[in-house]
Structure formats: C-alpha cells, structure tokens
C-alpha positions as a Python dict, from the first residue, in 0.01 Angstrom:
ca = {
    (1, 'X'): (0, 0, 0),
    (2, 'X'): (-379, -96, -13),
    (3, 'X'): (-529, -187, -320),
    (4, 'X'): (-728, 130, -371),
    (5, 'X'): (-402, 292, -361),
    (6, 'X'): (-240, 62, -630),
    (7, 'X'): (-524, 110, -835),
    (8, 'X'): (-578, 500, -870),
    (9, 'X'): (-249, 413, -942),
    (10, 'X'): (-258, 250, -1212),
    (11, 'X'): (-578, 366, -1351),
    (12, 'X'): (-645, 727, -1270),
    (13, 'X'): (-478, 761, -1632),
    (14, 'X'): (-615, 1124, -1818),
    (15, 'X'): (-589, 1169, -2131),
    (16, 'X'): (-223, 1326, -2269),
    (17, 'X'): (-132, 1421, -2663),
    (18, 'X'): (180, 1586, -2772),
    (19, 'X'): (450, 1555, -2527),
    (20, 'X'): (204, 1567, -2201),
    (21, 'X'): (406, 1439, -1888),
    (22, 'X'): (212, 1080, -1761),
    (23, 'X'): (49, 1142, -1512),
    (24, 'X'): (49, 833, -1392),
    (25, 'X'): (157, 478, -1422),
    (26, 'X'): (-110, 295, -1734),
    (27, 'X'): (-18, 694, -1872),
    (28, 'X'): (298, 603, -1833),
    (29, 'X'): (285, 245, -1983),
    (30, 'X'): (1, 391, -2274),
    (31, 'X'): (318, 569, -2406),
    (32, 'X'): (572, 331, -2488),
    (33, 'X'): (637, 141, -2817),
    (34, 'X'): (536, -230, -2814),
    (35, 'X'): (985, -320, -2843),
    (36, 'X'): (974, -129, -2470),
    (37, 'X'): (635, -310, -2329),
    (38, 'X'): (812, -672, -2501),
    (39, 'X'): (1122, -603, -2323),
    (40, 'X'): (927, -502, -1983),
    (41, 'X'): (768, -881, -1964),
    (42, 'X'): (1092, -1023, -2056),
    (43, 'X'): (1266, -808, -1736),
    (44, 'X'): (941, -893, -1534),
    (45, 'X'): (781, -1223, -1657),
    (46, 'X'): (563, -1292, -1336),
    (47, 'X'): (358, -978, -1489),
    (48, 'X'): (276, -1286, -1727),
    (49, 'X'): (101, -1506, -1505),
    (50, 'X'): (-201, -1510, -1550),
    (51, 'X'): (-186, -1293, -1943),
    (52, 'X'): (-281, -915, -1857),
    (53, 'X'): (-610, -822, -2086),
    (54, 'X'): (-482, -482, -2110),
    (55, 'X'): (-256, -192, -2008),
    (56, 'X'): (-409, -62, -1722),
    (57, 'X'): (-432, -416, -1526),
    (58, 'X'): (-52, -510, -1659),
    (59, 'X'): (55, -140, -1489),
    (60, 'X'): (-192, -206, -1203),
    (61, 'X'): (-10, -573, -1116),
    (62, 'X'): (336, -409, -1209),
    (63, 'X'): (241, -191, -863),
    (64, 'X'): (160, -468, -638),
    (65, 'X'): (425, -525, -377),
    (66, 'X'): (566, -966, -476),
    (67, 'X'): (636, -792, -785),
    (68, 'X'): (772, -507, -740),
    (69, 'X'): (991, -734, -410),
    (70, 'X'): (1094, -968, -754),
    (71, 'X'): (1151, -710, -915),
    (72, 'X'): (1454, -523, -714),
    (73, 'X'): (1556, -829, -646),
    (74, 'X'): (1659, -862, -1018),
    (75, 'X'): (1838, -483, -1005),
    (76, 'X'): (2216, -472, -992),
    (77, 'X'): (2380, -260, -740),
    (78, 'X'): (2377, 46, -898),
    (79, 'X'): (2061, 23, -979),
    (80, 'X'): (1926, -25, -616),
    (81, 'X'): (2112, 223, -490),
    (82, 'X'): (1933, 493, -784),
    (83, 'X'): (1614, 384, -653),
    (84, 'X'): (1696, 403, -259),
    (85, 'X'): (1805, 769, -314),
    (86, 'X'): (1430, 831, -552),
    (87, 'X'): (1293, 658, -216),
    (88, 'X'): (1446, 958, -6),
    (89, 'X'): (1384, 1268, -279),
    (90, 'X'): (1110, 1428, -324),
    (91, 'X'): (811, 1265, -494),
    (92, 'X'): (905, 1421, -790),
    (93, 'X'): (1299, 1457, -840),
    (94, 'X'): (1416, 1610, -1099),
    (95, 'X'): (1736, 1441, -1251),
    (96, 'X'): (1913, 1701, -1086),
    (97, 'X'): (1889, 1651, -815),
    (98, 'X'): (1873, 1289, -801),
    (99, 'X'): (2249, 1375, -927),
    (100, 'X'): (2376, 1520, -674),
    (101, 'X'): (2223, 1280, -416),
    (102, 'X'): (2390, 1028, -572),
    (103, 'X'): (2727, 1227, -667),
    (104, 'X'): (2704, 1471, -346),
    (105, 'X'): (2805, 1799, -337),
    (106, 'X'): (3146, 1747, -579),
    (107, 'X'): (3069, 1568, -785),
    (108, 'X'): (3195, 1202, -914),
    (109, 'X'): (3230, 1155, -1305),
    (110, 'X'): (3140, 758, -1225),
    (111, 'X'): (2805, 870, -1098),
    (112, 'X'): (2721, 1096, -1310),
    (113, 'X'): (2834, 848, -1653),
    (114, 'X'): (2652, 561, -1508),
    (115, 'X'): (2347, 719, -1348),
    (116, 'X'): (2130, 741, -1733),
    (117, 'X'): (2198, 384, -1714),
    (118, 'X'): (2032, 292, -1363),
    (119, 'X'): (1757, 521, -1466),
    (120, 'X'): (1687, 361, -1842),
    (121, 'X'): (1685, 70, -1663),
    (122, 'X'): (1474, 70, -1348),
    (123, 'X'): (1212, 337, -1635),
    (124, 'X'): (1204, -2, -1849),
    (125, 'X'): (1124, -150, -1527),
    (126, 'X'): (805, 40, -1439),
    (127, 'X'): (1011, 62, -1147),
    (128, 'X'): (1048, 503, -1249),
    (129, 'X'): (789, 619, -1420),
    (130, 'X'): (792, 982, -1521),
    (131, 'X'): (1003, 1214, -1742),
    (132, 'X'): (1329, 1360, -1647),
    (133, 'X'): (1231, 1692, -1472),
    (134, 'X'): (991, 1455, -1275),
    (135, 'X'): (1075, 1192, -1163),
    (136, 'X'): (819, 902, -999),
    (137, 'X'): (928, 561, -790),
    (138, 'X'): (630, 389, -825),
    (139, 'X'): (433, 357, -487),
    (140, 'X'): (541, 14, -337),
    (141, 'X'): (850, 54, -470),
    (142, 'X'): (904, 370, -246),
    (143, 'X'): (737, 195, 75),
    (144, 'X'): (953, -47, 75),
    (145, 'X'): (1338, 155, 28),
    (146, 'X'): (1170, 461, 220),
    (147, 'X'): (1360, 516, 598),
    (148, 'X'): (1098, 369, 887),
    (149, 'X'): (1223, 297, 1241),
    (150, 'X'): (1136, -90, 1185),
    (151, 'X'): (1296, -89, 846),
    (152, 'X'): (1647, 121, 831),
    (153, 'X'): (1706, 203, 495),
    (154, 'X'): (2031, 99, 339),
    (155, 'X'): (2141, 418, 212),
    (156, 'X'): (2136, 484, 655),
    (157, 'X'): (1863, 789, 632),
    (158, 'X'): (1613, 871, 830),
    (159, 'X'): (1292, 1045, 822),
    (160, 'X'): (1291, 1404, 658),
    (161, 'X'): (1201, 1695, 962),
    (162, 'X'): (856, 1749, 867),
    (163, 'X'): (804, 1365, 949),
    (164, 'X'): (979, 1372, 1239),
    (165, 'X'): (852, 1650, 1405),
    (166, 'X'): (418, 1557, 1303),
    (167, 'X'): (381, 1430, 1650),
    (168, 'X'): (539, 1762, 1858),
    (169, 'X'): (336, 2018, 2024),
    (170, 'X'): (356, 2358, 1806),
    (171, 'X'): (516, 2523, 2124),
    (172, 'X'): (775, 2291, 2127),
    (173, 'X'): (893, 2411, 1761),
    (174, 'X'): (872, 2778, 1820),
    (175, 'X'): (1101, 2731, 2172),
    (176, 'X'): (1335, 2492, 1876),
    (177, 'X'): (1264, 2814, 1588),
    (178, 'X'): (1416, 3065, 1953),
    (179, 'X'): (1702, 2826, 2003),
    (180, 'X'): (1837, 2831, 1587),
    (181, 'X'): (1778, 3242, 1612),
    (182, 'X'): (1417, 3214, 1334),
    (183, 'X'): (1161, 3398, 1325),
    (184, 'X'): (818, 3277, 1560),
    (185, 'X'): (565, 3139, 1285),
    (186, 'X'): (197, 3160, 1326),
    (187, 'X'): (160, 2733, 1310),
    (188, 'X'): (319, 2448, 1290),
    (189, 'X'): (369, 2403, 913),
    (190, 'X'): (489, 2725, 929),
    (191, 'X'): (739, 2583, 1104),
    (192, 'X'): (820, 2356, 981),
    (193, 'X'): (927, 2434, 654),
    (194, 'X'): (1135, 2687, 786),
    (195, 'X'): (1368, 2406, 993),
    (196, 'X'): (1320, 2198, 664),
    (197, 'X'): (1495, 2548, 507),
    (198, 'X'): (1759, 2606, 739),
    (199, 'X'): (1879, 2228, 685),
    (200, 'X'): (1924, 2215, 360),
    (201, 'X'): (2068, 2533, 281),
    (202, 'X'): (2417, 2487, 281),
    (203, 'X'): (2537, 2801, 448),
    (204, 'X'): (2372, 2837, 699),
    (205, 'X'): (2380, 2525, 819),
    (206, 'X'): (2733, 2559, 857),
    (207, 'X'): (2753, 2877, 1019),
    (208, 'X'): (2539, 2660, 1254),
    (209, 'X'): (2779, 2377, 1303),
    (210, 'X'): (3029, 2608, 1386),
    (211, 'X'): (2912, 2735, 1718),
    (212, 'X'): (2864, 2341, 1817),
    (213, 'X'): (3008, 2181, 2090),
    (214, 'X'): (3288, 1910, 2007),
    (215, 'X'): (3089, 1674, 2212),
    (216, 'X'): (2830, 1732, 1964),
    (217, 'X'): (2987, 1683, 1639),
    (218, 'X'): (3124, 1358, 1722),
    (219, 'X'): (2802, 1261, 1830),
    (220, 'X'): (2658, 1308, 1489),
    (221, 'X'): (2955, 1142, 1367),
    (222, 'X'): (2852, 871, 1466),
    (223, 'X'): (2494, 860, 1356),
    (224, 'X'): (2553, 1057, 1026),
    (225, 'X'): (2575, 728, 839),
    (226, 'X'): (2364, 502, 1058),
    (227, 'X'): (2186, 354, 1181),
    (228, 'X'): (2049, 699, 1272),
    (229, 'X'): (1862, 675, 1594),
    (230, 'X'): (2024, 727, 1946),
    (231, 'X'): (1884, 613, 2307),
    (232, 'X'): (1883, 888, 2622),
    (233, 'X'): (1809, 877, 2881),
    (234, 'X'): (1602, 1109, 3096),
    (235, 'X'): (1838, 1346, 3165),
    (236, 'X'): (2067, 1329, 2872),
    (237, 'X'): (2397, 1488, 2871),
    (238, 'X'): (2483, 1863, 2783),
    (239, 'X'): (2655, 1801, 2378),
    (240, 'X'): (2316, 1569, 2347),
    (241, 'X'): (2091, 1838, 2500),
    (242, 'X'): (2246, 2103, 2226),
    (243, 'X'): (2170, 1870, 1963),
    (244, 'X'): (1788, 1874, 2099),
    (245, 'X'): (1741, 2262, 2181),
    (246, 'X'): (1826, 2295, 1790),
    (247, 'X'): (1656, 2097, 1652),
    (248, 'X'): (1939, 1879, 1515),
    (249, 'X'): (1840, 1534, 1711),
    (250, 'X'): (1424, 1563, 1664),
    (251, 'X'): (1226, 1291, 1995),
    (252, 'X'): (1164, 928, 1807),
    (253, 'X'): (1012, 798, 2097),
    (254, 'X'): (1030, 909, 2516),
    (255, 'X'): (1356, 714, 2505),
    (256, 'X'): (1472, 776, 2135),
    (257, 'X'): (1600, 1076, 1922),
    (258, 'X'): (1618, 1024, 1521),
    (259, 'X'): (1882, 1280, 1273),
    (260, 'X'): (1677, 1465, 1064),
    (261, 'X'): (1708, 1337, 652),
    (262, 'X'): (1827, 1777, 561),
    (263, 'X'): (2064, 1790, 802),
    (264, 'X'): (2211, 1481, 735),
    (265, 'X'): (2247, 1505, 398),
    (266, 'X'): (2409, 1820, 424),
    (267, 'X'): (2674, 1572, 701),
    (268, 'X'): (2749, 1360, 387),
    (269, 'X'): (2821, 1641, 164),
    (270, 'X'): (2490, 1536, -20),
    (271, 'X'): (2553, 1216, -60),
    (272, 'X'): (2302, 986, 6),
    (273, 'X'): (2507, 665, 31),
    (274, 'X'): (2870, 627, 157),
    (275, 'X'): (3004, 438, -122),
    (276, 'X'): (2846, 454, -444),
    (277, 'X'): (2914, 150, -680),
    (278, 'X'): (2858, 263, -1012),
    (279, 'X'): (3108, 10, -1161),
    (280, 'X'): (3134, -402, -1093),
    (281, 'X'): (3416, -522, -837),
    (282, 'X'): (3711, -617, -1063),
    (283, 'X'): (3775, -974, -959),
    (284, 'X'): (4171, -1121, -931),
    (285, 'X'): (4293, -1457, -933),
    (286, 'X'): (4396, -1550, -609),
    (287, 'X'): (4543, -1849, -725),
    (288, 'X'): (4665, -2091, -1023),
    (289, 'X'): (4655, -2443, -1144),
    (290, 'X'): (4844, -2592, -1368),
    (291, 'X'): (4645, -2747, -1642),
    (292, 'X'): (4705, -3072, -1534),
    (293, 'X'): (4525, -3038, -1253),
    (294, 'X'): (4239, -2889, -1356),
    (295, 'X'): (4187, -3163, -1597),
    (296, 'X'): (4177, -3418, -1377),
    (297, 'X'): (3950, -3223, -1100),
    (298, 'X'): (3752, -3210, -1429),
    (299, 'X'): (3680, -3514, -1517),
    (300, 'X'): (3716, -3674, -1179),
    (301, 'X'): (3321, -3404, -1201),
    (302, 'X'): (3247, -3565, -1551),
    (303, 'X'): (3258, -4014, -1365),
    (304, 'X'): (3095, -3881, -1091),
    (305, 'X'): (2792, -3643, -1220),
    (306, 'X'): (2758, -3951, -1521),
    (307, 'X'): (2759, -4233, -1255),
    (308, 'X'): (2543, -4115, -1021),
    (309, 'X'): (2309, -3978, -1300),
    (310, 'X'): (2287, -4388, -1397),
    (311, 'X'): (2236, -4525, -1062),
    (312, 'X'): (1968, -4287, -964),
    (313, 'X'): (1783, -4389, -1375),
    (314, 'X'): (1842, -4752, -1304),
    (315, 'X'): (1668, -4756, -949),
    (316, 'X'): (1395, -4602, -1140),
    (317, 'X'): (1422, -4840, -1504),
    (318, 'X'): (1125, -5034, -1358),
    (319, 'X'): (842, -4702, -1284),
    (320, 'X'): (1029, -4494, -1058),
    (321, 'X'): (856, -4229, -699),
    (322, 'X'): (415, -4148, -775),
    (323, 'X'): (476, -3760, -994),
    (324, 'X'): (230, -3556, -767),
    (325, 'X'): (-117, -3435, -878),
    (326, 'X'): (-24, -3059, -899),
    (327, 'X'): (328, -3180, -1027),
    (328, 'X'): (704, -3309, -912),
    (329, 'X'): (848, -3542, -672),
    (330, 'X'): (699, -3596, -280),
    (331, 'X'): (923, -3511, -21),
    (332, 'X'): (933, -3854, 95),
    (333, 'X'): (1000, -3998, -218),
    (334, 'X'): (1350, -3701, -269),
    (335, 'X'): (1492, -3743, 134),
    (336, 'X'): (1483, -4185, -41),
    (337, 'X'): (1650, -4098, -339),
    (338, 'X'): (1867, -3861, -130),
    (339, 'X'): (1985, -4216, 41),
    (340, 'X'): (1992, -4380, -280),
    (341, 'X'): (2195, -4140, -384),
    (342, 'X'): (2411, -4133, -25),
    (343, 'X'): (2355, -3772, -100),
    (344, 'X'): (2178, -3436, 109),
    (345, 'X'): (1858, -3387, -52),
    (346, 'X'): (1903, -3040, -107),
    (347, 'X'): (2266, -3278, -406),
    (348, 'X'): (1953, -3484, -534),
    (349, 'X'): (1705, -3290, -630),
    (350, 'X'): (1990, -3146, -859),
    (351, 'X'): (2047, -3425, -1071),
    (352, 'X'): (1662, -3436, -1071),
    (353, 'X'): (1633, -3132, -1218),
    (354, 'X'): (1931, -3196, -1388),
    (355, 'X'): (1784, -3557, -1555),
    (356, 'X'): (1455, -3418, -1570),
    (357, 'X'): (1587, -3115, -1815),
    (358, 'X'): (1826, -3327, -2042),
    (359, 'X'): (1558, -3548, -2098),
    (360, 'X'): (1652, -3924, -1950),
    (361, 'X'): (1423, -3935, -1733),
    (362, 'X'): (982, -3806, -1694),
    (363, 'X'): (647, -3919, -1691),
    (364, 'X'): (551, -4244, -1793),
    (365, 'X'): (216, -4113, -1892),
    (366, 'X'): (12, -4366, -1743),
    (367, 'X'): (-303, -4315, -1574),
    (368, 'X'): (-107, -4374, -1208),
    (369, 'X'): (207, -4140, -1342),
    (370, 'X'): (521, -4245, -1256),
    (371, 'X'): (905, -4086, -1304),
    (372, 'X'): (1089, -4331, -1546),
    (373, 'X'): (1376, -4272, -1740),
    (374, 'X'): (1333, -4245, -2164),
    (375, 'X'): (1459, -4326, -2425),
    (376, 'X'): (1671, -4099, -2442),
    (377, 'X'): (1830, -4249, -2180),
    (378, 'X'): (1893, -4605, -2370),
    (379, 'X'): (2025, -4427, -2602),
    (380, 'X'): (2275, -4230, -2381),
    (381, 'X'): (2401, -4559, -2237),
    (382, 'X'): (2466, -4624, -2522),
    (383, 'X'): (2673, -4294, -2605),
    (384, 'X'): (3057, -4398, -2564),
    (385, 'X'): (3221, -4189, -2247),
    (386, 'X'): (3309, -3813, -2412),
    (387, 'X'): (3020, -3794, -2623),
    (388, 'X'): (2789, -3918, -2305),
    (389, 'X'): (2979, -3610, -2087),
    (390, 'X'): (2915, -3417, -2398),
    (391, 'X'): (2527, -3541, -2381),
    (392, 'X'): (2486, -3252, -2041),
    (393, 'X'): (2522, -2974, -2349),
    (394, 'X'): (2129, -3100, -2426),
    (395, 'X'): (1995, -2933, -2133),
    (396, 'X'): (1691, -2733, -2187),
    (397, 'X'): (1858, -2316, -2163),
    (398, 'X'): (1741, -2248, -1806),
    (399, 'X'): (1950, -2372, -1504),
    (400, 'X'): (1819, -2653, -1299),
    (401, 'X'): (1802, -2423, -1035),
    (402, 'X'): (1672, -2609, -701),
    (403, 'X'): (1340, -2639, -664),
    (404, 'X'): (1299, -2910, -416),
    (405, 'X'): (1344, -2562, -179),
    (406, 'X'): (1243, -2238, -82),
    (407, 'X'): (1355, -1910, 132),
    (408, 'X'): (1275, -2085, 428),
    (409, 'X'): (1422, -2438, 383),
    (410, 'X'): (1111, -2560, 333),
    (411, 'X'): (1034, -2899, 163),
    (412, 'X'): (926, -2845, -203),
    (413, 'X'): (827, -3075, -469),
    (414, 'X'): (1151, -3157, -732),
    (415, 'X'): (1165, -3224, -1028),
    (416, 'X'): (903, -2979, -1059),
    (417, 'X'): (781, -2867, -1480),
    (418, 'X'): (802, -2505, -1371),
    (419, 'X'): (1148, -2691, -1365),
    (420, 'X'): (1334, -2290, -1399),
    (421, 'X'): (1147, -2087, -1185),
    (422, 'X'): (1214, -1991, -831),
    (423, 'X'): (1030, -2094, -500),
    (424, 'X'): (849, -1663, -642),
    (425, 'X'): (708, -1861, -930),
    (426, 'X'): (936, -1590, -1094),
    (427, 'X'): (1250, -1703, -1284),
    (428, 'X'): (1598, -1659, -1064),
    (429, 'X'): (1671, -1252, -1057),
    (430, 'X'): (1969, -1271, -1206),
    (431, 'X'): (2218, -1171, -816),
    (432, 'X'): (2276, -1609, -930),
    (433, 'X'): (2356, -1436, -1287),
    (434, 'X'): (2629, -1155, -1279),
    (435, 'X'): (2769, -1190, -931),
    (436, 'X'): (3097, -1339, -866),
    (437, 'X'): (3142, -1528, -649),
    (438, 'X'): (2719, -1680, -663),
    (439, 'X'): (2840, -2003, -899),
    (440, 'X'): (3161, -2235, -977),
    (441, 'X'): (3308, -2161, -1298),
    (442, 'X'): (3479, -2364, -1520),
    (443, 'X'): (3880, -2529, -1321),
    (444, 'X'): (3966, -2409, -1631),
    (445, 'X'): (3972, -2070, -1529),
    (446, 'X'): (4180, -1933, -1224),
    (447, 'X'): (3994, -1959, -883),
    (448, 'X'): (3809, -1614, -804),
    (449, 'X'): (3865, -1385, -525),
    (450, 'X'): (3519, -1378, -270),
    (451, 'X'): (3417, -1039, -391),
    (452, 'X'): (3124, -821, -282),
    (453, 'X'): (2812, -940, -484),
    (454, 'X'): (2679, -584, -733),
    (455, 'X'): (2461, -767, -926),
    (456, 'X'): (2132, -865, -841),
    (457, 'X'): (2086, -957, -485),
    (458, 'X'): (1915, -656, -333),
    (459, 'X'): (2209, -695, -100),
    (460, 'X'): (2015, -993, 33),
    (461, 'X'): (2339, -1182, 67),
    (462, 'X'): (2132, -1500, -110),
    (463, 'X'): (2382, -1541, -358),
    (464, 'X'): (2668, -1653, -100),
    (465, 'X'): (2509, -1861, 73),
    (466, 'X'): (2639, -2275, -42),
    (467, 'X'): (2484, -2392, -326),
    (468, 'X'): (2414, -2807, -376),
    (469, 'X'): (2548, -2725, -732),
    (470, 'X'): (2866, -2603, -530),
    (471, 'X'): (2979, -3003, -691),
    (472, 'X'): (2938, -2996, -1004),
    (473, 'X'): (3170, -2828, -1295),
    (474, 'X'): (3045, -2773, -1545),
    (475, 'X'): (2755, -2537, -1542),
    (476, 'X'): (2729, -2202, -1514),
    (477, 'X'): (2572, -1831, -1515),
    (478, 'X'): (2749, -1513, -1772),
    (479, 'X'): (2492, -1231, -1798),
    (480, 'X'): (2195, -1398, -1733),
    (481, 'X'): (2196, -1692, -1955),
    (482, 'X'): (2310, -2106, -1876),
    (483, 'X'): (2628, -2173, -2058),
    (484, 'X'): (2720, -2550, -2043),
    (485, 'X'): (3060, -2635, -2010),
    (486, 'X'): (3206, -3006, -2085),
    (487, 'X'): (3565, -2929, -1815),
    (488, 'X'): (3696, -3230, -1956),
    (489, 'X'): (3694, -3110, -2345),
}
C-alpha cells in the first residue's frame, strides 16, 4: 500500500451528519466519543509515538503497515480468523456475509455467539470500520491477509474467478462458458460475472459436480482446504483436463493451476476456516506434585534469584559498565555479564532487566554515566531473606521482557529505558499474556498441557519459543497484566 493510498483512505473524509455511514476511516474515528478513542490508544499505544496532531493524522498512522502488523499480532485467534474472513469477503461486506463465512451454510451457535465480540474488538482497534451492513477491513490489513501465491492465507483459499482470469484471453473464457453450457457473452467482464455466479450458486454447482468423474472430485478434495495451487504437466490427466475445461481449475502460470475461491467455498460448505476457534482451548493438568515438592522447588528458585542479583550488583558496586548514549548496555558488556554470572546472554539480560525494574540498579548520573547499585539495593540487602524475596513484588507493573534480543535473534542493548517494549517499540503483544503455554506458572499450580496459542500470537508460534525466564519461578502473564507471585510464600 503506497503512502498516497493511505493518505486517500485517511484524508478523503467527507462531511456527514445524522446517521449517515462514514466513508473513510478518518470519518469513522471522528464519530467516536472520547472513551472509544482512549480505548483505541490503549489497545494500540504505538499510535501515540509521536502524539498525532488530529484525527486525520491518527487515521493515517493507524493504516501504516508496521502499526497494522502490531495490532494483528495482539488479536486472539478467533478475532484474527474474523479478520482473515473479511479479507476474502467482498469489500464492503455485510455482517450476514461474514457470519456465513465463519459459521458455514449449516450454522454454528458458538461462532454466532462469539462473532459480535470479535467484530467489536476489530472495530475498537480501528482494523475494521463501518456499520454492520458495510464492514470494511483497513486496506493494509486486507493486503496482508488476502491470499496470494507468495503469501498464502491461513484460510487456504485462492484468488477469485475475476483475479484468476485477469490475464485470460476472451476466446478461452468463451470456451469455458460453452463447456459449462452457459450462453456466450460479448465481453470478458460479463463472462467472468457468469462464471462467478455459477460457482456461487449452490444448486447449480451441486448439479455440475454430480457430473464430474470420481477422479476429478478426488483432485478437488486435495485442494479444497489449501494450498489451492497444484502443478500440472504439459499433458494433464483426463480428470484434470475435465476440471480445466470447465473452469474449476484456472491457470496460475505455465505449469500451475488454482482452485477459484468461489468453487472452494462451495466445496467447504461456505466456511472460510476448517476449524473456527470461538473459544479458547481447554487446559488440563497432565501431572500433579505434592505441595512439599513444589515448595522446595520454589525455594530453590527464589534462592537462585537472590544470589544471582546479589552477585551481579556486588560486582558492579564500584561502578558498572557505561551507559550507551541511546540508553542500555552494550553487547560486549552483556556478554561479559553473562560470563560473570555463568549464564547465557538471554538469562543475563533477564536478571539485568529485573534488577533495573526493581529499582536496585540505575545510572549513577555522572558525566560518564555508568550503571551502579542504588541506595535501595543497600536496604534490600539488609532485609531478612523472606522479606527480600517479597521485595520482587515491588517491580514495575510490566514484565521485564527480553529487550536484549530482536526478532532476528540479534543482540540489542539491555537494560534499555524502554524496557517494557519489544524490538518493534510497542508493548509486548498479548500473545504471551493469554497463551496457555507461553510462560511458566507458579509451581503451586499443576503443570499445564501445551495447547495451541489462542490469544494473540497470530499463528506465528513465537509464544511457544523457549524463554530465558522459564528458569525463574514467580512471574506469569494473566489477562495482559503482570502479576508477581512469591512462590515460596
């Protein structure tokens, strides 16, 4: 999406009054009250850096690729599936069309009950705008989620008939119409419209597939749930030739064919996803431990935490590494700290961030700034062991995520003043907050069975990646907020 297109989507807002439907995202934002705008900025804090001058600038920023990617990553699984269904639906799409894509022709009570919440979440985050009769997905989100040969959609759907036949000759279109028994047309546009109408008609499509050979139906079964592309030879088999002659397989390249989206939806019963997930998966304990074993493990981890932080701050008592001009710790000093603590760099970054967040470590404020223990460290060191363990509850309200690493596993400065932000500069997505297998639980709780991340990873699987904090005891994400636990209590 070019800058000019984003500008047109955000800036071309026409005046409307009463109950007139908004024509642009900027107009939709102007119709929101203060509470709705505040909720948008809380859900997408990257829109505030820097503070936008007006709602038009806010709408433009909300349509940028980086901001939309962050917002999509924070969605739970069902809300993301709803956005993916809107990406393959007509633009704009009525709510009834979206419900049909999510629930299928047979309907689904759970999907129907959860869909209003998902649409509301997308609308609150300015990823969807418009009334229920004209739902529009933000253009950047549509470009990210729309199926393409290079970027297949999680829905497994292919291009529409109009997209797949964009480079087809008019003569070839007329041959397909003739093979299907449809009347010929005078132009390619009407021919494509006739094909789309046939593939979208359940009764006529059922009659057409009743005439198909069994081998041809087997080919369709392999493509229906994706990927929709298949490779063919110069001399295709009779079943593939039968499908190509009738437009059920359209050429995507010289050796590739694709199943049109309309035909795939008919074969799926109108459902965009094979398994919609309106509810989070159930989490069941797989093993139970005696309370004494849990307490012993928690006490050991608490002792490790206290000893490691004390060793770190004792080594930096006379002045630690210098503070970078942009804030944070250099990669070389991070490696030295990891060698000092005899841990990996990720684990060292975690302890640094935790001490920094707890107020035990800070810059000394001199001309040549260096990290040094704070007066609070002296008070904390003099506390009894049990009270010192409880001191971790005084950490900040956000988790000390591993700022020392980027998505490409490239070392970065730590601890950074923006310690509550990820490598993209935005607060860590709720993927870690709501996933049932992302973060360690309090040892008092029964171990949890790993289940697919439902809340906010966007299907990327990053939440299941091992974390340096897995060796620690207390912290855990719950509902997007950081709760500290003292497992030895």
